[in-house]
């Protein structure tokens, strides 16, 4: 039997999807942002090809596998995270649907093929390289969170190159980078079509945004209703609770 866990890794539940994922507090654990992106993006139900860039430990491909029968490719630069993702896919018996590959997002369109894919998702590094305030971050977390190897512009360019005309790209990021995101998306022929802001709770500023664009789409941006994570009792709102745990009977 395969040795599933290494070092300080643990096997966590993805409750709403009835799947398991390998995580590590010192290497990588997914955040709510990845969960929200996997629910926000528009995906074909049965057919198609999806690429997830900056896959980390494979959380978005795993979440998407519960929503679609389409083929899913996850791309991760770091060998340790790639290894965790590949083991999680095997643990869940999803090798027929999900293929995790190790590669550089900047080069991946050449490897996978230009304009061949229906959907691209990306949870890119949020922070500029000079914003390395926490010098104690492990190398794995530093690369995942800061633009050390990949800038936002490069991620959006790669997403566009992978997409067929009419294909959809979805990103999660910080509201402070909204104008950078829209500028890059339009530069690379991804017309923003859906935008949703995520707030910690009512009365607080948004701290996350979800945005989806269509390659060579016509200008017409819809701003969706806000998503609040916590209610006045500091418990998950009904919408977030259902995303994380499934609909409660």
PDB file of C-alpha atoms in Angstrom:
ATOM      1  CA  UNK A   1       0.000   0.000   0.000  1.00  0.00           C
ATOM      2  CA  UNK A   2       1.223   3.467  -0.857  1.00  0.00           C
ATOM      3  CA  UNK A   3       2.631   5.570   1.975  1.00  0.00           C
ATOM      4  CA  UNK A   4       0.131   8.416   1.876  1.00  0.00           C
ATOM      5  CA  UNK A   5       1.567  10.826   4.451  1.00  0.00           C
ATOM      6  CA  UNK A   6       5.063  12.229   4.952  1.00  0.00           C
ATOM      7  CA  UNK A   7       6.636  14.230   7.784  1.00  0.00           C
ATOM      8  CA  UNK A   8       4.014  16.484   9.442  1.00  0.00           C
ATOM      9  CA  UNK A   9       1.303  15.921   6.833  1.00  0.00           C
ATOM     10  CA  UNK A  10      -2.278  15.138   7.758  1.00  0.00           C
ATOM     11  CA  UNK A  11      -5.322  13.923   5.847  1.00  0.00           C
ATOM     12  CA  UNK A  12      -8.174  16.445   6.007  1.00  0.00           C
ATOM     13  CA  UNK A  13     -11.775  16.114   4.897  1.00  0.00           C
ATOM     14  CA  UNK A  14     -13.381  18.166   2.131  1.00  0.00           C
ATOM     15  CA  UNK A  15     -16.773  17.619   3.700  1.00  0.00           C
ATOM     16  CA  UNK A  16     -19.154  18.975   1.057  1.00  0.00           C
ATOM     17  CA  UNK A  17     -17.397  16.920  -1.636  1.00  0.00           C
ATOM     18  CA  UNK A  18     -16.773  13.799   0.484  1.00  0.00           C
ATOM     19  CA  UNK A  19     -13.104  13.818  -0.460  1.00  0.00           C
ATOM     20  CA  UNK A  20      -9.810  13.850   1.448  1.00  0.00           C
ATOM     21  CA  UNK A  21      -6.775  16.093   0.933  1.00  0.00           C
ATOM     22  CA  UNK A  22      -3.181  15.887   2.142  1.00  0.00           C
ATOM     23  CA  UNK A  23      -2.079  19.033   3.981  1.00  0.00           C
ATOM     24  CA  UNK A  24       0.901  20.215   5.998  1.00  0.00           C
ATOM     25  CA  UNK A  25       1.136  23.151   8.405  1.00  0.00           C
ATOM     26  CA  UNK A  26       4.770  23.726   7.436  1.00  0.00           C
ATOM     27  CA  UNK A  27       4.434  23.220   3.676  1.00  0.00           C
ATOM     28  CA  UNK A  28       0.934  24.125   2.489  1.00  0.00           C
ATOM     29  CA  UNK A  29      -2.688  24.210   3.625  1.00  0.00           C
ATOM     30  CA  UNK A  30      -5.426  25.612   1.426  1.00  0.00           C
ATOM     31  CA  UNK A  31      -7.433  28.699   2.371  1.00  0.00           C
ATOM     32  CA  UNK A  32     -11.078  29.660   2.020  1.00  0.00           C
ATOM     33  CA  UNK A  33     -10.128  31.621  -1.116  1.00  0.00           C
ATOM     34  CA  UNK A  34      -9.474  28.397  -3.031  1.00  0.00           C
ATOM     35  CA  UNK A  35     -12.805  26.963  -1.923  1.00  0.00           C
ATOM     36  CA  UNK A  36     -14.675  30.087  -3.025  1.00  0.00           C
ATOM     37  CA  UNK A  37     -12.938  30.181  -6.414  1.00  0.00           C
ATOM     38  CA  UNK A  38     -13.806  26.544  -7.086  1.00  0.00           C
ATOM     39  CA  UNK A  39     -17.492  27.325  -6.454  1.00  0.00           C
ATOM     40  CA  UNK A  40     -17.513  30.672  -8.278  1.00  0.00           C
ATOM     41  CA  UNK A  41     -16.061  29.592 -11.629  1.00  0.00           C
ATOM     42  CA  UNK A  42     -18.410  28.471 -14.404  1.00  0.00           C
ATOM     43  CA  UNK A  43     -17.573  24.922 -15.486  1.00  0.00           C
ATOM     44  CA  UNK A  44     -19.096  22.558 -18.058  1.00  0.00           C
ATOM     45  CA  UNK A  45     -21.004  19.719 -16.425  1.00  0.00           C
ATOM     46  CA  UNK A  46     -19.924  16.779 -18.556  1.00  0.00           C
ATOM     47  CA  UNK A  47     -17.342  17.548 -21.232  1.00  0.00           C
ATOM     48  CA  UNK A  48     -14.408  19.900 -21.637  1.00  0.00           C
ATOM     49  CA  UNK A  49     -10.884  20.556 -20.469  1.00  0.00           C
ATOM     50  CA  UNK A  50      -9.972  22.592 -17.403  1.00  0.00           C
ATOM     51  CA  UNK A  51      -6.565  23.833 -16.243  1.00  0.00           C
ATOM     52  CA  UNK A  52      -5.887  25.023 -12.700  1.00  0.00           C
ATOM     53  CA  UNK A  53      -2.753  27.161 -12.402  1.00  0.00           C
ATOM     54  CA  UNK A  54      -0.830  27.511  -9.109  1.00  0.00           C
ATOM     55  CA  UNK A  55      -2.523  24.350  -7.831  1.00  0.00           C
ATOM     56  CA  UNK A  56      -0.716  24.098  -4.507  1.00  0.00           C
ATOM     57  CA  UNK A  57      -1.777  20.818  -2.916  1.00  0.00           C
ATOM     58  CA  UNK A  58      -4.436  20.237  -5.574  1.00  0.00           C
ATOM     59  CA  UNK A  59      -7.401  21.622  -3.681  1.00  0.00           C
ATOM     60  CA  UNK A  60      -9.127  23.359  -6.615  1.00  0.00           C
ATOM     61  CA  UNK A  61      -8.923  20.332  -8.969  1.00  0.00           C
ATOM     62  CA  UNK A  62     -10.351  18.191  -6.161  1.00  0.00           C
ATOM     63  CA  UNK A  63     -13.211  20.614  -5.505  1.00  0.00           C
ATOM     64  CA  UNK A  64     -13.939  20.951  -9.232  1.00  0.00           C
ATOM     65  CA  UNK A  65     -14.091  17.169  -9.663  1.00  0.00           C
ATOM     66  CA  UNK A  66     -17.299  17.206  -7.599  1.00  0.00           C
ATOM     67  CA  UNK A  67     -18.884  19.751  -9.979  1.00  0.00           C
ATOM     68  CA  UNK A  68     -17.894  18.434 -13.393  1.00  0.00           C
ATOM     69  CA  UNK A  69     -16.892  15.328 -15.311  1.00  0.00           C
ATOM     70  CA  UNK A  70     -14.506  17.392 -17.459  1.00  0.00           C
ATOM     71  CA  UNK A  71     -10.810  16.550 -17.634  1.00  0.00           C
ATOM     72  CA  UNK A  72      -8.818  18.618 -15.104  1.00  0.00           C
ATOM     73  CA  UNK A  73      -5.106  19.432 -15.186  1.00  0.00           C
ATOM     74  CA  UNK A  74      -3.441  21.006 -12.163  1.00  0.00           C
ATOM     75  CA  UNK A  75      -0.144  22.859 -12.609  1.00  0.00           C
ATOM     76  CA  UNK A  76       2.215  23.412  -9.662  1.00  0.00           C
ATOM     77  CA  UNK A  77       5.795  24.665  -9.708  1.00  0.00           C
ATOM     78  CA  UNK A  78       7.001  23.382  -6.335  1.00  0.00           C
ATOM     79  CA  UNK A  79       7.957  19.703  -6.240  1.00  0.00           C
ATOM     80  CA  UNK A  80       6.797  19.147  -2.643  1.00  0.00           C
ATOM     81  CA  UNK A  81       3.346  20.656  -3.294  1.00  0.00           C
ATOM     82  CA  UNK A  82       3.052  18.814  -6.612  1.00  0.00           C
ATOM     83  CA  UNK A  83       3.817  15.562  -4.777  1.00  0.00           C
ATOM     84  CA  UNK A  84       1.150  16.271  -2.145  1.00  0.00           C
ATOM     85  CA  UNK A  85      -1.409  17.069  -4.840  1.00  0.00           C
ATOM     86  CA  UNK A  86      -0.613  13.939  -6.858  1.00  0.00           C
ATOM     87  CA  UNK A  87      -0.944  11.732  -3.768  1.00  0.00           C
ATOM     88  CA  UNK A  88      -4.297  13.349  -2.880  1.00  0.00           C
ATOM     89  CA  UNK A  89      -5.592  12.623  -6.376  1.00  0.00           C
ATOM     90  CA  UNK A  90      -4.528   8.976  -6.080  1.00  0.00           C
ATOM     91  CA  UNK A  91      -5.954   8.659  -2.569  1.00  0.00           C
ATOM     92  CA  UNK A  92      -9.366   9.748  -3.859  1.00  0.00           C
ATOM     93  CA  UNK A  93      -9.153   7.486  -6.913  1.00  0.00           C
ATOM     94  CA  UNK A  94      -9.458  10.422  -9.334  1.00  0.00           C
ATOM     95  CA  UNK A  95      -6.512   9.656 -11.625  1.00  0.00           C
ATOM     96  CA  UNK A  96      -8.869   9.175 -14.594  1.00  0.00           C
ATOM     97  CA  UNK A  97     -10.148  12.750 -14.269  1.00  0.00           C
ATOM     98  CA  UNK A  98      -7.341  14.789 -12.665  1.00  0.00           C
ATOM     99  CA  UNK A  99      -3.748  15.008 -13.859  1.00  0.00           C
ATOM    100  CA  UNK A 100      -1.309  16.995 -11.694  1.00  0.00           C
ATOM    101  CA  UNK A 101       1.845  18.148 -13.467  1.00  0.00           C
ATOM    102  CA  UNK A 102       4.883  19.959 -12.188  1.00  0.00           C
ATOM    103  CA  UNK A 103       5.682  23.002 -14.261  1.00  0.00           C
ATOM    104  CA  UNK A 104       6.202  26.742 -14.494  1.00  0.00           C
ATOM    105  CA  UNK A 105       2.958  28.623 -15.170  1.00  0.00           C
ATOM    106  CA  UNK A 106       4.830  31.021 -17.471  1.00  0.00           C
ATOM    107  CA  UNK A 107       5.892  28.143 -19.754  1.00  0.00           C
ATOM    108  CA  UNK A 108       2.897  25.849 -19.395  1.00  0.00           C
ATOM    109  CA  UNK A 109       0.934  27.000 -22.493  1.00  0.00           C
ATOM    110  CA  UNK A 110       3.757  25.661 -24.681  1.00  0.00           C
ATOM    111  CA  UNK A 111       3.724  22.359 -22.770  1.00  0.00           C
ATOM    112  CA  UNK A 112      -0.048  21.864 -22.682  1.00  0.00           C
ATOM    113  CA  UNK A 113      -1.006  23.547 -25.953  1.00  0.00           C
ATOM    114  CA  UNK A 114      -2.210  26.985 -27.006  1.00  0.00           C
ATOM    115  CA  UNK A 115      -5.976  27.710 -27.100  1.00  0.00           C
ATOM    116  CA  UNK A 116      -7.046  24.147 -26.263  1.00  0.00           C
ATOM    117  CA  UNK A 117      -8.898  24.608 -22.979  1.00  0.00           C
ATOM    118  CA  UNK A 118     -12.412  25.595 -21.959  1.00  0.00           C
ATOM    119  CA  UNK A 119     -11.766  26.884 -18.450  1.00  0.00           C
ATOM    120  CA  UNK A 120      -8.708  28.108 -16.534  1.00  0.00           C
ATOM    121  CA  UNK A 121      -8.693  28.811 -12.806  1.00  0.00           C
ATOM    122  CA  UNK A 122      -5.906  30.477 -10.863  1.00  0.00           C
ATOM    123  CA  UNK A 123      -5.321  31.361  -7.222  1.00  0.00           C
ATOM    124  CA  UNK A 124      -2.078  33.276  -7.797  1.00  0.00           C
ATOM    125  CA  UNK A 125       0.432  34.666  -5.286  1.00  0.00           C
ATOM    126  CA  UNK A 126      -1.231  37.753  -3.783  1.00  0.00           C
ATOM    127  CA  UNK A 127       1.692  39.775  -2.528  1.00  0.00           C
ATOM    128  CA  UNK A 128       4.389  41.632  -4.398  1.00  0.00           C
ATOM    129  CA  UNK A 129       7.895  40.279  -3.873  1.00  0.00           C
ATOM    130  CA  UNK A 130       8.946  43.264  -1.755  1.00  0.00           C
ATOM    131  CA  UNK A 131       6.013  42.734   0.639  1.00  0.00           C
ATOM    132  CA  UNK A 132       7.813  39.886   2.407  1.00  0.00           C
ATOM    133  CA  UNK A 133       6.947  41.098   5.893  1.00  0.00           C
ATOM    134  CA  UNK A 134       7.115  37.635   7.477  1.00  0.00           C
ATOM    135  CA  UNK A 135      10.686  36.448   7.064  1.00  0.00           C
ATOM    136  CA  UNK A 136       9.817  33.264   8.957  1.00  0.00           C
ATOM    137  CA  UNK A 137       7.607  31.928   6.175  1.00  0.00           C
ATOM    138  CA  UNK A 138       8.765  28.582   4.854  1.00  0.00           C
ATOM    139  CA  UNK A 139      10.073  28.666   1.297  1.00  0.00           C
ATOM    140  CA  UNK A 140       6.933  26.820   0.179  1.00  0.00           C
ATOM    141  CA  UNK A 141       4.569  29.397   1.676  1.00  0.00           C
ATOM    142  CA  UNK A 142       6.729  32.319   0.493  1.00  0.00           C
ATOM    143  CA  UNK A 143       6.589  31.136  -3.129  1.00  0.00           C
ATOM    144  CA  UNK A 144       2.855  30.395  -2.931  1.00  0.00           C
ATOM    145  CA  UNK A 145       1.988  33.787  -1.415  1.00  0.00           C
ATOM    146  CA  UNK A 146       4.469  36.221  -2.972  1.00  0.00           C
ATOM    147  CA  UNK A 147       5.273  37.057  -6.588  1.00  0.00           C
ATOM    148  CA  UNK A 148       8.751  35.534  -6.376  1.00  0.00           C
ATOM    149  CA  UNK A 149       8.425  33.289  -9.438  1.00  0.00           C
ATOM    150  CA  UNK A 150       5.181  34.476 -11.014  1.00  0.00           C
ATOM    151  CA  UNK A 151       3.553  37.898 -11.327  1.00  0.00           C
ATOM    152  CA  UNK A 152      -0.174  38.512 -11.637  1.00  0.00           C
ATOM    153  CA  UNK A 153       0.319  39.724 -15.208  1.00  0.00           C
ATOM    154  CA  UNK A 154       2.206  36.562 -16.158  1.00  0.00           C
ATOM    155  CA  UNK A 155      -0.494  34.350 -14.640  1.00  0.00           C
ATOM    156  CA  UNK A 156      -3.235  36.117 -16.592  1.00  0.00           C
ATOM    157  CA  UNK A 157      -1.228  35.959 -19.817  1.00  0.00           C
ATOM    158  CA  UNK A 158      -0.755  32.189 -19.429  1.00  0.00           C
ATOM    159  CA  UNK A 159      -4.448  31.695 -18.694  1.00  0.00           C
ATOM    160  CA  UNK A 160      -5.372  33.545 -21.869  1.00  0.00           C
ATOM    161  CA  UNK A 161      -2.920  31.585 -24.012  1.00  0.00           C
ATOM    162  CA  UNK A 162      -4.364  28.291 -22.755  1.00  0.00           C
ATOM    163  CA  UNK A 163      -7.992  29.259 -23.409  1.00  0.00           C
ATOM    164  CA  UNK A 164     -10.004  28.679 -26.541  1.00  0.00           C
ATOM    165  CA  UNK A 165     -11.887  31.656 -27.903  1.00  0.00           C
ATOM    166  CA  UNK A 166     -14.977  31.942 -25.712  1.00  0.00           C
ATOM    167  CA  UNK A 167     -13.269  30.047 -22.893  1.00  0.00           C
ATOM    168  CA  UNK A 168     -13.516  31.301 -19.314  1.00  0.00           C
ATOM    169  CA  UNK A 169     -10.817  32.277 -16.846  1.00  0.00           C
ATOM    170  CA  UNK A 170     -11.491  32.838 -13.148  1.00  0.00           C
ATOM    171  CA  UNK A 171      -9.185  34.338 -10.535  1.00  0.00           C
ATOM    172  CA  UNK A 172      -9.287  35.055  -6.811  1.00  0.00           C
ATOM    173  CA  UNK A 173      -7.264  37.961  -5.442  1.00  0.00           C
ATOM    174  CA  UNK A 174      -7.263  40.992  -3.165  1.00  0.00           C
ATOM    175  CA  UNK A 175      -9.560  43.979  -3.897  1.00  0.00           C
ATOM    176  CA  UNK A 176      -6.559  46.314  -3.884  1.00  0.00           C
ATOM    177  CA  UNK A 177      -5.348  44.683  -7.097  1.00  0.00           C
ATOM    178  CA  UNK A 178      -8.693  44.978  -8.923  1.00  0.00           C
ATOM    179  CA  UNK A 179      -7.489  47.568 -11.428  1.00  0.00           C
ATOM    180  CA  UNK A 180      -4.286  45.607 -12.089  1.00  0.00           C
ATOM    181  CA  UNK A 181      -6.361  42.473 -12.704  1.00  0.00           C
ATOM    182  CA  UNK A 182      -8.824  44.150 -15.066  1.00  0.00           C
ATOM    183  CA  UNK A 183      -6.005  45.910 -16.940  1.00  0.00           C
ATOM    184  CA  UNK A 184      -4.110  42.640 -17.443  1.00  0.00           C
ATOM    185  CA  UNK A 185      -7.231  40.688 -18.360  1.00  0.00           C
ATOM    186  CA  UNK A 186      -8.136  43.149 -21.085  1.00  0.00           C
ATOM    187  CA  UNK A 187      -4.539  43.301 -22.303  1.00  0.00           C
ATOM    188  CA  UNK A 188      -4.679  39.533 -22.862  1.00  0.00           C
ATOM    189  CA  UNK A 189      -8.178  39.423 -24.421  1.00  0.00           C
ATOM    190  CA  UNK A 190     -10.006  38.257 -21.285  1.00  0.00           C
ATOM    191  CA  UNK A 191     -13.081  40.447 -20.939  1.00  0.00           C
ATOM    192  CA  UNK A 192     -14.246  40.634 -17.298  1.00  0.00           C
ATOM    193  CA  UNK A 193     -17.844  39.397 -17.094  1.00  0.00           C
ATOM    194  CA  UNK A 194     -18.568  38.478 -13.443  1.00  0.00           C
ATOM    195  CA  UNK A 195     -17.209  40.075 -10.275  1.00  0.00           C
ATOM    196  CA  UNK A 196     -17.982  39.281  -6.655  1.00  0.00           C
ATOM    197  CA  UNK A 197     -16.557  40.826  -3.517  1.00  0.00           C
ATOM    198  CA  UNK A 198     -16.100  38.776  -0.342  1.00  0.00           C
ATOM    199  CA  UNK A 199     -16.393  40.457   3.069  1.00  0.00           C
ATOM    200  CA  UNK A 200     -15.329  39.050   6.458  1.00  0.00           C
ATOM    201  CA  UNK A 201     -18.695  40.236   7.823  1.00  0.00           C
ATOM    202  CA  UNK A 202     -21.298  42.962   7.426  1.00  0.00           C
ATOM    203  CA  UNK A 203     -19.815  46.426   7.982  1.00  0.00           C
ATOM    204  CA  UNK A 204     -16.236  45.401   7.137  1.00  0.00           C
ATOM    205  CA  UNK A 205     -14.271  46.190   3.980  1.00  0.00           C
ATOM    206  CA  UNK A 206     -14.032  43.511   1.297  1.00  0.00           C
ATOM    207  CA  UNK A 207     -10.850  41.444   1.626  1.00  0.00           C
ATOM    208  CA  UNK A 208     -11.218  39.104  -1.366  1.00  0.00           C
ATOM    209  CA  UNK A 209     -12.519  39.344  -4.910  1.00  0.00           C
ATOM    210  CA  UNK A 210     -13.584  36.705  -7.399  1.00  0.00           C
ATOM    211  CA  UNK A 211     -13.527  37.604 -11.075  1.00  0.00           C
ATOM    212  CA  UNK A 212     -14.311  35.658 -14.249  1.00  0.00           C
ATOM    213  CA  UNK A 213     -13.656  36.694 -17.830  1.00  0.00           C
ATOM    214  CA  UNK A 214     -14.379  35.331 -21.291  1.00  0.00           C
ATOM    215  CA  UNK A 215     -11.710  35.232 -23.967  1.00  0.00           C
ATOM    216  CA  UNK A 216     -12.687  37.751 -26.664  1.00  0.00           C
ATOM    217  CA  UNK A 217     -15.998  38.357 -24.892  1.00  0.00           C
ATOM    218  CA  UNK A 218     -18.077  41.508 -25.300  1.00  0.00           C
ATOM    219  CA  UNK A 219     -17.856  44.158 -22.562  1.00  0.00           C
ATOM    220  CA  UNK A 220     -20.625  43.628 -19.984  1.00  0.00           C
ATOM    221  CA  UNK A 221     -19.518  43.247 -16.381  1.00  0.00           C
ATOM    222  CA  UNK A 222     -21.986  41.937 -13.818  1.00  0.00           C
ATOM    223  CA  UNK A 223     -21.245  42.734 -10.174  1.00  0.00           C
ATOM    224  CA  UNK A 224     -22.798  39.930  -8.132  1.00  0.00           C
ATOM    225  CA  UNK A 225     -24.276  40.256  -4.643  1.00  0.00           C
ATOM    226  CA  UNK A 226     -21.694  40.425  -1.839  1.00  0.00           C
ATOM    227  CA  UNK A 227     -20.598  37.289  -0.026  1.00  0.00           C
ATOM    228  CA  UNK A 228     -20.242  37.557   3.755  1.00  0.00           C
ATOM    229  CA  UNK A 229     -18.119  34.925   5.481  1.00  0.00           C
ATOM    230  CA  UNK A 230     -19.219  35.409   9.116  1.00  0.00           C
ATOM    231  CA  UNK A 231     -22.488  36.516  10.666  1.00  0.00           C
ATOM    232  CA  UNK A 232     -23.029  38.734  13.724  1.00  0.00           C
ATOM    233  CA  UNK A 233     -22.286  35.742  15.994  1.00  0.00           C
ATOM    234  CA  UNK A 234     -18.920  35.164  14.265  1.00  0.00           C
ATOM    235  CA  UNK A 235     -20.190  31.916  12.795  1.00  0.00           C
ATOM    236  CA  UNK A 236     -20.111  31.036   9.108  1.00  0.00           C
ATOM    237  CA  UNK A 237     -23.041  32.452   7.145  1.00  0.00           C
ATOM    238  CA  UNK A 238     -25.456  29.960   5.617  1.00  0.00           C
ATOM    239  CA  UNK A 239     -23.916  30.348   2.145  1.00  0.00           C
ATOM    240  CA  UNK A 240     -20.342  29.781   3.313  1.00  0.00           C
ATOM    241  CA  UNK A 241     -21.379  26.932   5.607  1.00  0.00           C
ATOM    242  CA  UNK A 242     -23.060  25.143   2.693  1.00  0.00           C
ATOM    243  CA  UNK A 243     -19.984  25.671   0.519  1.00  0.00           C
ATOM    244  CA  UNK A 244     -17.745  24.118   3.174  1.00  0.00           C
ATOM    245  CA  UNK A 245     -19.947  21.429   4.672  1.00  0.00           C
ATOM    246  CA  UNK A 246     -22.707  20.798   2.143  1.00  0.00           C
ATOM    247  CA  UNK A 247     -26.382  21.536   2.578  1.00  0.00           C
ATOM    248  CA  UNK A 248     -27.554  20.714   6.076  1.00  0.00           C
ATOM    249  CA  UNK A 249     -30.695  18.616   6.228  1.00  0.00           C
TER     250      UNK A 249
END
